Short mmCIF file of C-alpha atoms in Angstrom, two decimals:
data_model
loop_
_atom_site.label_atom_id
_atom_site.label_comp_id
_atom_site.label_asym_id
_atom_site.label_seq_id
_atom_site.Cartn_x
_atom_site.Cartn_y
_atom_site.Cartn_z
CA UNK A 1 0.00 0.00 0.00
CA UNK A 2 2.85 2.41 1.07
CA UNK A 3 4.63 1.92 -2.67
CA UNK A 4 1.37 2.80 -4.28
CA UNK A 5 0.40 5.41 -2.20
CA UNK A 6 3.65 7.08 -3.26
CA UNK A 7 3.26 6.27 -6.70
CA UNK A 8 0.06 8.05 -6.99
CA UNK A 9 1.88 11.19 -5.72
CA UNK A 10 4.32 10.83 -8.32
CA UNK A 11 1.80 10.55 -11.26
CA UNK A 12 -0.19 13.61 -9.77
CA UNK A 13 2.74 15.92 -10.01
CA UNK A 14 2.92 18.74 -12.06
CA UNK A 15 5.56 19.19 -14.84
CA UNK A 16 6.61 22.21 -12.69
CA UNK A 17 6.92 19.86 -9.35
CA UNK A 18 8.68 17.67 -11.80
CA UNK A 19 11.37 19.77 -12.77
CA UNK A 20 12.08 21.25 -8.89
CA UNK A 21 12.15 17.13 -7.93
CA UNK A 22 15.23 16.76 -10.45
CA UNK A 23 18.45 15.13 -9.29
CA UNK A 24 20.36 18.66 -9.98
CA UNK A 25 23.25 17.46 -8.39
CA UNK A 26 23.81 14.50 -11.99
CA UNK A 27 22.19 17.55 -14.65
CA UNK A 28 24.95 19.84 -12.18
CA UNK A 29 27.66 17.57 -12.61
CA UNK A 30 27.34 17.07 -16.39
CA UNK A 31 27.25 20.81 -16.75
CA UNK A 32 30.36 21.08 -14.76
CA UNK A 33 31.76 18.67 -17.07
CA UNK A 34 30.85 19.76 -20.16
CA UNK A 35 31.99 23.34 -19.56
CA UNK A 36 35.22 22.19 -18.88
CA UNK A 37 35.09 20.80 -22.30
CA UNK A 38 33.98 24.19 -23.48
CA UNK A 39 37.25 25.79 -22.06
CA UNK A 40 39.08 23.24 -23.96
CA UNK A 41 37.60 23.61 -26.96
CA UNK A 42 38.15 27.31 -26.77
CA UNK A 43 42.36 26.23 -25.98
CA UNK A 44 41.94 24.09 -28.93
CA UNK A 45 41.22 27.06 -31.47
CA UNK A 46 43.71 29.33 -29.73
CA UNK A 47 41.64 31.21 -27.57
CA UNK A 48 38.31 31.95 -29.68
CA UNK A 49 35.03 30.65 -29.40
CA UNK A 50 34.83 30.06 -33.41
CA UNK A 51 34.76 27.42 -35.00
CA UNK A 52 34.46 24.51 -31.85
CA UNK A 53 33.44 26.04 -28.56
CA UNK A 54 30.58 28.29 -29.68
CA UNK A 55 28.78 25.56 -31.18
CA UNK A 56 28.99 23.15 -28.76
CA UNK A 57 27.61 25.24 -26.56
CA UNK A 58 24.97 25.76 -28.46
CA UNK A 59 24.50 21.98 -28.77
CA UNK A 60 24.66 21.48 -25.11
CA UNK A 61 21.83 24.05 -24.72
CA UNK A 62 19.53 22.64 -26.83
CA UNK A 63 20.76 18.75 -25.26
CA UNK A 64 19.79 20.10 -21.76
CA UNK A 65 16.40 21.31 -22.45
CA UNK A 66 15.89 18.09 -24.50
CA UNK A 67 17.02 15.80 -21.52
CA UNK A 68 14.72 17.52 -19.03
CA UNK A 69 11.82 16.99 -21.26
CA UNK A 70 12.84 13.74 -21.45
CA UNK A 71 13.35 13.48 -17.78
CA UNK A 72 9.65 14.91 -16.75
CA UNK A 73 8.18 11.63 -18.72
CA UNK A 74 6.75 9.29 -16.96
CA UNK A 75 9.09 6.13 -17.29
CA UNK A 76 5.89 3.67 -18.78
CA UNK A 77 5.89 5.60 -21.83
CA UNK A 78 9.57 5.02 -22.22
CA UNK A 79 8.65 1.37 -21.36
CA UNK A 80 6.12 1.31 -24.05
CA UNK A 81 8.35 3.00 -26.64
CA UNK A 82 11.18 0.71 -26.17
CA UNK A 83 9.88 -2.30 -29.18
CA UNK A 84 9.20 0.41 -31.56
CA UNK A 85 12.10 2.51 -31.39
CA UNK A 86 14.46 -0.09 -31.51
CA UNK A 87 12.46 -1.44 -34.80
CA UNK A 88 12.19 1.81 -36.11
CA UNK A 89 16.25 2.58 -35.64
CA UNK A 90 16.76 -0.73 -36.85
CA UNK A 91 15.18 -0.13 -40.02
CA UNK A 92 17.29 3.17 -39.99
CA UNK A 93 20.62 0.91 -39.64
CA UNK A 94 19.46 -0.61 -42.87
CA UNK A 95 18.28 2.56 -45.05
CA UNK A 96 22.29 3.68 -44.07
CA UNK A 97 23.26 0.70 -45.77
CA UNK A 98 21.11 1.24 -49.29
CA UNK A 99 21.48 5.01 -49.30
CA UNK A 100 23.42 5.83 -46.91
CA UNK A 101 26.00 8.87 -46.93
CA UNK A 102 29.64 8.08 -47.50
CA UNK A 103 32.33 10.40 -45.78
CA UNK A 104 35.57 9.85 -44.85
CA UNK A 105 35.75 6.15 -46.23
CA UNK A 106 32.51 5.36 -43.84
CA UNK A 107 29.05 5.20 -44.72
CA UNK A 108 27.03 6.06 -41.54
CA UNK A 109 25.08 8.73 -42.21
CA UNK A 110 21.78 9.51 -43.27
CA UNK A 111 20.99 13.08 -45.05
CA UNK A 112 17.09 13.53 -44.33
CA UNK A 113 16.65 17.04 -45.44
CA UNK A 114 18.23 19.72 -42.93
CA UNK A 115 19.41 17.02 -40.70
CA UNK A 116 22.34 14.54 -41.03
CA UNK A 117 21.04 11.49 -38.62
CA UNK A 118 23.83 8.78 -37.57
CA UNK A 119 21.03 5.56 -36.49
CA UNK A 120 24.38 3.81 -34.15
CA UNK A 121 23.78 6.74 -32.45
CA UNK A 122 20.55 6.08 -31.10
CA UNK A 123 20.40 2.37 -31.75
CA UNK A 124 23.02 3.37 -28.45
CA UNK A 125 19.99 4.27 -26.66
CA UNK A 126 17.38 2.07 -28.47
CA UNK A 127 19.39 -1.05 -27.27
CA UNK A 128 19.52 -0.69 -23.48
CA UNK A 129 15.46 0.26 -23.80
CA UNK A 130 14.90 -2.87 -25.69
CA UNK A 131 16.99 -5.11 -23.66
CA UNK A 132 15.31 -3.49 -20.38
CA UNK A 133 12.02 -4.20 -21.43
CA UNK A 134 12.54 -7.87 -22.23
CA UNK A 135 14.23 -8.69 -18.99
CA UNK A 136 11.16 -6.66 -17.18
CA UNK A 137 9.16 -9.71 -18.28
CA UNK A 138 11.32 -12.26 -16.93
CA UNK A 139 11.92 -13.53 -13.37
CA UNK A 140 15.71 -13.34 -12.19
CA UNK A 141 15.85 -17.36 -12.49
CA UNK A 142 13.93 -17.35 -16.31
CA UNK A 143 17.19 -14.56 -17.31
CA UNK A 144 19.43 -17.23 -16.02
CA UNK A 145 18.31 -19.68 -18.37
CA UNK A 146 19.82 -20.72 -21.73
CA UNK A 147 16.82 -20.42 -23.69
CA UNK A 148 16.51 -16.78 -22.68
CA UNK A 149 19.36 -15.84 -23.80
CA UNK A 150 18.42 -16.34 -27.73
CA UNK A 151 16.41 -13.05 -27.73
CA UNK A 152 18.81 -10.63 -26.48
CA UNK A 153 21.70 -11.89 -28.60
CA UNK A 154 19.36 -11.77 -31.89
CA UNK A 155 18.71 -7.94 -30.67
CA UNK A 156 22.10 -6.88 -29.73
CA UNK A 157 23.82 -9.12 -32.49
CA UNK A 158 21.46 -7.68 -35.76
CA UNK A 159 22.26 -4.09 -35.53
CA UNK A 160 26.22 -5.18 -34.22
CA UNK A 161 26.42 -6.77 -37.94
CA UNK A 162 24.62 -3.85 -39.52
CA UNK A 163 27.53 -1.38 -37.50
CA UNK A 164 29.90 -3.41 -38.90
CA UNK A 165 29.30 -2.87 -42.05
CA UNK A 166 29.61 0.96 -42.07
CA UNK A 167 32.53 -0.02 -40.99
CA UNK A 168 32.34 1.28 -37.13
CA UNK A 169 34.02 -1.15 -35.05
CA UNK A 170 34.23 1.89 -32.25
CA UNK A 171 30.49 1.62 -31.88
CA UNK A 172 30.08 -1.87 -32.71
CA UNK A 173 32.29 -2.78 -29.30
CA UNK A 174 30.00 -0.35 -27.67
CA UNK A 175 26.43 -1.83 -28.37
CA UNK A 176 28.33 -5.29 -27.75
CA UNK A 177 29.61 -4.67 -24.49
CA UNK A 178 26.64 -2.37 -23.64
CA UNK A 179 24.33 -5.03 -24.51
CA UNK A 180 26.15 -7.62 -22.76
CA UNK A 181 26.38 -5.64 -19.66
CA UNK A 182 22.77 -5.15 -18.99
CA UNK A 183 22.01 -8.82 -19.62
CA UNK A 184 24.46 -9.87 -16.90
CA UNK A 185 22.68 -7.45 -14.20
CA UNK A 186 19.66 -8.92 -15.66
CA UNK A 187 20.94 -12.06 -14.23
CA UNK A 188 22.59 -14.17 -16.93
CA UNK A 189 25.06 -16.20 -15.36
CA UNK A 190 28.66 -15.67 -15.12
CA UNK A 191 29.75 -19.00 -16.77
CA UNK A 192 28.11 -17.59 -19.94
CA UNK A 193 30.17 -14.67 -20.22
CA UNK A 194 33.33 -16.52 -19.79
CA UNK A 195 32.25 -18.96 -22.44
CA UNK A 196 31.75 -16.55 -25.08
CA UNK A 197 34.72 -14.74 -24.56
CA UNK A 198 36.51 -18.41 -24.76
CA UNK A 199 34.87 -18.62 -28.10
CA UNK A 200 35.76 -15.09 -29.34
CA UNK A 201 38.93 -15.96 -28.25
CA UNK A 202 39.73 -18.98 -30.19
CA UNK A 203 37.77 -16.82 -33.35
CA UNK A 204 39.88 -14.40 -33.76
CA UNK A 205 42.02 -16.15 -36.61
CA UNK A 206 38.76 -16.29 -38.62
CA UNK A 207 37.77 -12.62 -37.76
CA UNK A 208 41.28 -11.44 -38.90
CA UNK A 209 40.36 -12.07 -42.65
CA UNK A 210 36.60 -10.25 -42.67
CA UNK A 211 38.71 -6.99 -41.39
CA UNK A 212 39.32 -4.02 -43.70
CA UNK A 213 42.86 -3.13 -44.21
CA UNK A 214 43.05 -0.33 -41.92
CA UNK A 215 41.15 -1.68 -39.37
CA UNK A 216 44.20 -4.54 -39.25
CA UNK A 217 46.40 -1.69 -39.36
CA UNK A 218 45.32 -0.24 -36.59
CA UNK A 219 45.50 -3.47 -34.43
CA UNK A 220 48.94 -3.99 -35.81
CA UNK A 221 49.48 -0.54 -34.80
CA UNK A 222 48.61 -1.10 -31.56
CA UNK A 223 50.77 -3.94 -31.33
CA UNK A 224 53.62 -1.82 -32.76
CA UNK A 225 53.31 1.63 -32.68
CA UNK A 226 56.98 2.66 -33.73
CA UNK A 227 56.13 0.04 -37.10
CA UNK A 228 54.52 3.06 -39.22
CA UNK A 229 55.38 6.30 -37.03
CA UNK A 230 54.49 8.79 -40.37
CA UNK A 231 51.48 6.43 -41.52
CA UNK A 232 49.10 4.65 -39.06
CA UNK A 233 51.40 5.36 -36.17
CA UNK A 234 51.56 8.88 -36.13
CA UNK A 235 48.31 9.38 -33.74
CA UNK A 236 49.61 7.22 -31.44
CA UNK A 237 53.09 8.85 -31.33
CA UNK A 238 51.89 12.58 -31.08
CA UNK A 239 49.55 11.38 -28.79
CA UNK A 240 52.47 9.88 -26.40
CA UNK A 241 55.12 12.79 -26.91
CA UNK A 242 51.78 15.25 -26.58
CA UNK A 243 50.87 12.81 -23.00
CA UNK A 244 54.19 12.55 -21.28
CA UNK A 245 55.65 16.22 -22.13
CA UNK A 246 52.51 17.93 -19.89
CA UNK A 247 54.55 16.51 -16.70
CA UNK A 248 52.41 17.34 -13.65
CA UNK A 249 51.10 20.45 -14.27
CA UNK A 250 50.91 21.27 -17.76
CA UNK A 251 52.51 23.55 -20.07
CA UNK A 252 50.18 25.98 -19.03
CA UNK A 253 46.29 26.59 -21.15
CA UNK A 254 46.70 27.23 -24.63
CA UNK A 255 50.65 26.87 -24.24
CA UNK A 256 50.52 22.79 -25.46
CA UNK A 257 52.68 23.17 -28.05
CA UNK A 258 52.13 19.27 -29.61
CA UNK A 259 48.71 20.68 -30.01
CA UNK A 260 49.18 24.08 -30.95
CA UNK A 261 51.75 23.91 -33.59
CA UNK A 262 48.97 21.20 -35.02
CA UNK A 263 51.44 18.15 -34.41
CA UNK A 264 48.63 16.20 -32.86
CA UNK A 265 45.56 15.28 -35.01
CA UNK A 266 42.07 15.10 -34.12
CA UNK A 267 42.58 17.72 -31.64
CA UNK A 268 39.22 18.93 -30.76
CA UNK A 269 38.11 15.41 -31.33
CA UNK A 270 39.08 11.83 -30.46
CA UNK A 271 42.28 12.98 -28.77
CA UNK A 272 41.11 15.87 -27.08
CA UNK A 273 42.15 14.15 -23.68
CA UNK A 274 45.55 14.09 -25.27
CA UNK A 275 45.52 18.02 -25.37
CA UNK A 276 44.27 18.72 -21.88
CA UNK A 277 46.98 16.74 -20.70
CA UNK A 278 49.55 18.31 -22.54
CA UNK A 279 48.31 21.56 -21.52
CA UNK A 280 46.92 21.41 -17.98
CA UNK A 281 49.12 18.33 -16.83
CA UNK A 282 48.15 15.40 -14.57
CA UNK A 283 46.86 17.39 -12.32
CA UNK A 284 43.77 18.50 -15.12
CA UNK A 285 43.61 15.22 -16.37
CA UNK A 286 43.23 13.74 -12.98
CA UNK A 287 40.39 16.60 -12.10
CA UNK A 288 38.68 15.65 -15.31
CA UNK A 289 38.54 12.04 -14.39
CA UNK A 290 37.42 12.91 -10.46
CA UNK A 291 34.25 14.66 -12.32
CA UNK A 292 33.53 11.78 -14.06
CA UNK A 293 34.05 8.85 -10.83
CA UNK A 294 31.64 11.48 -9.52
CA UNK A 295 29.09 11.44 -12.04
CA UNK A 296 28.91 7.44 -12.82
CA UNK A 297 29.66 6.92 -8.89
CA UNK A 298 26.66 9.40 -8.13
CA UNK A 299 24.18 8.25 -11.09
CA UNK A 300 25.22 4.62 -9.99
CA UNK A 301 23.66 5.04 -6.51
CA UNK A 302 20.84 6.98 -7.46
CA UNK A 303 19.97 4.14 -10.17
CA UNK A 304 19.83 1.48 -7.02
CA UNK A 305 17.11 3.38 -5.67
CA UNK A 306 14.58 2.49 -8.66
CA UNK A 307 12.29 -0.24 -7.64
CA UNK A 308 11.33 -1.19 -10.85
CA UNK A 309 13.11 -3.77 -12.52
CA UNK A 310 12.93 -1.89 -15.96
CA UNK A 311 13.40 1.46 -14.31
CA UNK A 312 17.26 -0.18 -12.92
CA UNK A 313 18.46 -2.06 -15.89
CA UNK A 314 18.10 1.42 -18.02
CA UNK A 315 19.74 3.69 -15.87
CA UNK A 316 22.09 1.32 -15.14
CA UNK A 317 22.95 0.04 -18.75
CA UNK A 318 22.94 4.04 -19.51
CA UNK A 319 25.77 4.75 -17.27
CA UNK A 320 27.75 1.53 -18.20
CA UNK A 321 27.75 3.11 -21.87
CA UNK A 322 28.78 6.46 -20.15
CA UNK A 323 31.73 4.87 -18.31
CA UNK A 324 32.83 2.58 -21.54
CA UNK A 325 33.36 5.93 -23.60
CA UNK A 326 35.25 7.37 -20.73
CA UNK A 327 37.26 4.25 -20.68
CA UNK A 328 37.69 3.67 -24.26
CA UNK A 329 38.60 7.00 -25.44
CA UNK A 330 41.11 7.40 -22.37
CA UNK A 331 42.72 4.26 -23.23
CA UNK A 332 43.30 4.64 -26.99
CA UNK A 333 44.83 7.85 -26.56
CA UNK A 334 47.11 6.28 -24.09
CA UNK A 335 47.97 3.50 -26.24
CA UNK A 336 46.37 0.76 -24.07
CA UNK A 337 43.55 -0.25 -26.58
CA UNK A 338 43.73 -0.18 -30.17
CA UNK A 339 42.43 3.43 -31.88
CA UNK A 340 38.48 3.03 -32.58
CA UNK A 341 37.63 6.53 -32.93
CA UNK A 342 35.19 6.64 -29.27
CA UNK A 343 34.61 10.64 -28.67
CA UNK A 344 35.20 11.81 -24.51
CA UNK A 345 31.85 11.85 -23.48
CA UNK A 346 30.88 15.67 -22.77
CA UNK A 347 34.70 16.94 -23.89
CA UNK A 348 35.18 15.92 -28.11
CA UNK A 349 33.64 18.18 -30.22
CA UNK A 350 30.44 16.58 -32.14
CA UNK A 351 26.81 17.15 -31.79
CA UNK A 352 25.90 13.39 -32.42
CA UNK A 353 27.92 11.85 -29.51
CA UNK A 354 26.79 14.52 -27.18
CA UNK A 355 23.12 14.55 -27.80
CA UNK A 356 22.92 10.65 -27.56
CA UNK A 357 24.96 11.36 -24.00
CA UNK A 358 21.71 14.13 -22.83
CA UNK A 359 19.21 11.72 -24.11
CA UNK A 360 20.36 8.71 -22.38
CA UNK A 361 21.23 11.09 -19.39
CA UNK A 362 17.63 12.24 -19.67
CA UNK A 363 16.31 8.52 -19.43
CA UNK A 364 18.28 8.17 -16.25
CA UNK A 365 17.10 11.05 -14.69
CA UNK A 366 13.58 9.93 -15.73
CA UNK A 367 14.37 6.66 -13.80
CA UNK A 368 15.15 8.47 -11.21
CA UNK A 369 12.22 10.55 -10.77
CA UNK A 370 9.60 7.91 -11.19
CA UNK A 371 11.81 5.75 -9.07
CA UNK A 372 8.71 4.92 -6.82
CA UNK A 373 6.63 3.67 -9.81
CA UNK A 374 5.48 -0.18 -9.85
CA UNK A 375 5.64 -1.49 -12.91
CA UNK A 376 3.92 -5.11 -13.58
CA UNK A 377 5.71 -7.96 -15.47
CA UNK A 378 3.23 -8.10 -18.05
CA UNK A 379 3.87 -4.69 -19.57
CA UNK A 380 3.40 -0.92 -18.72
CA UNK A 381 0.30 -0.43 -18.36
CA UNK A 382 -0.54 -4.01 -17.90
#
């Protein structure tokens, strides 16, 4: 009785009571974040807000007001969304492949008028809905079951192969290991996990001959930086020189001169971590990654107060994506991983990356808010 008592409360609030019950301390993180990004950005183009930092602030904006709206939902209808939006994006993930745009040796992209749509993007999002809802159905012991498990590989594995294609192998890791992280807090059993990495394992001598040419060079690469140092090694190199010359405290902002003098590529992008370092030292570097322990740490605890089963596995698969592009990006730039091109979630310039961040962000704090709502088995508004 207490649980729906409190749930009633919840669905009789105003959009206005709504917004004032936010969790501003994750929407006050992210901002503190992302505006360190902004000062980066603004390093990156030697101290002026053109071309980078002016539009990404513009982007983060219009991201905010987008995840609040998001947030003030009521987290059924994102429930009942979850089957046709992943459908829908799926469908997306195939138009990319008959008429897709082709830039930069990818085709990703879909030109729909005024706006350039990348579908991994939100199939990022679509994925942990999808996956949420199914395992809502199930009990803990039906998750842990083999037969279960031929449902949530068919929907993680279909638009993985579709990635793939592009070729993205960057986001095609992500949806894997996103995919496979919400199914073991679903409750698939350990022993699984272990087999299928066994089996990837011993696959990899297959795999090795469906991968483009520069996707083996960049695992050779990684293997070997020094083997191509003007070719497929440079990044890595710069990136190194550009890391260990910022010492503890930098160079000082907008003194990196690896960055400056345009020595190290992707810049305001992929290796943007690469530049803060250089500039602001380990000290900045080691502030940047406080903010984010914070923020995952934070979200993390917040998400265990959901008591619906849905309401959990979303936020939590959400803020396993956020950490795995924190991780990812940190560790190609550092050499430790091989170069996939993962943006710095809320630092690299890029209005695709970043809005898929508010969204999911927004679906979290929508978890968050509704955390009281009981949600049956059967469906949302079963």
């Amino acid at each position: 009785m207490p649980d729906v008592a409190v749930e009633l409360k919840g669905q009789d609030r105003s959009w206005h009571a709504k917004i004032r019950d936010l969790n501003w301390i994750i929407i006050g993180l992210i901002t503190v974040i992302a505006t360190y990004g902004f000062a980066v950005l603004f390093s990156v183009a030697g101290g002026h807000l053109d071309p980078w930092a002016d539009r990404q602030i513009m982007r983060f904006v219009i991201g905010t007001v987008i995840m609040i709206a998001i947030a003030i939902v009521n987290l059924r209808y994102w429930m009942a969304i979850a089957y046709p939006l992943y459908f829908v994006t799926l469908l997306l993930l195939v138009a990319v492949e008959i008429a897709g745009e082709i830039g930069m040796g990818a085709q990703r992209w879909l030109d729909i008028g005024p706006i350039r749509l990348q579908p991994s993007e939100i199939m990022k999002i679509a994925l942990v809905l999808v996956l949420a809802r199914y395992y809502h159905g199930l009990t803990t012991s039906d998750a842990a079951r083999v037969k279960s498990l031929f449902i949530p590989l068919a929907l993680i594995f279909v638009p993985v192969a579709l990635v793939m294609k592009q070729p993205d192998l960057g986001t095609a890791m992500l949806l894997t290991a996103t995919g496979a992280a919400v199914m073991f807090l679903a409750g698939v059993r350990m022993w699984i996990f272990l087999s299928a990495i066994g089996s990837a394992v011993a696959c990899v001598p297959i795999a090795w001959r469906f991968l483009r040419d520069y996707q083996k060079d960049r695992i050779l690469t990684f293997l070997d930086p020094e083997r191509d140092p003007l070719g497929s090694g440079y990044h890595i190199m710069q990136s190194k020189i550009a890391l260990g010359s910022g010492g503890t405290f930098g160079k000082g902002f907008m003194l990196g001169t690896q960055a400056q003098l345009n020595f190290l590529p992707e810049k305001q992008t992929d290796f943007i971590f690469t530049m803060l370092s250089e500039e602001l030292g380990l000290v900045g570097a080691l502030a940047l990654l406080l903010l984010y322990v914070a923020l995952i740490g934070y979200s993390m605890l917040a998400a265990l107060s959901i008591k619906s089963h849905f309401g959990r596995l979303l936020a939590s698969g959400i803020i396993f994506t956020f950490f795995l592009y924190v991780f990812i990006n940190m560790a190609m730039v550092m050499g430790l991983v091989p170069v996939v091109g993962v943006p710095l979630p809320l630092i690299s310039y890029g209005g695709s990356a970043m809005l898929t961040l508010l969204v999911g962000f927004g679906l979290v704090l929508s978890a968050v808010l509704h955390r009281n709502t009981i949600i049956p088995r059967g469906g949302p508004f079963a």
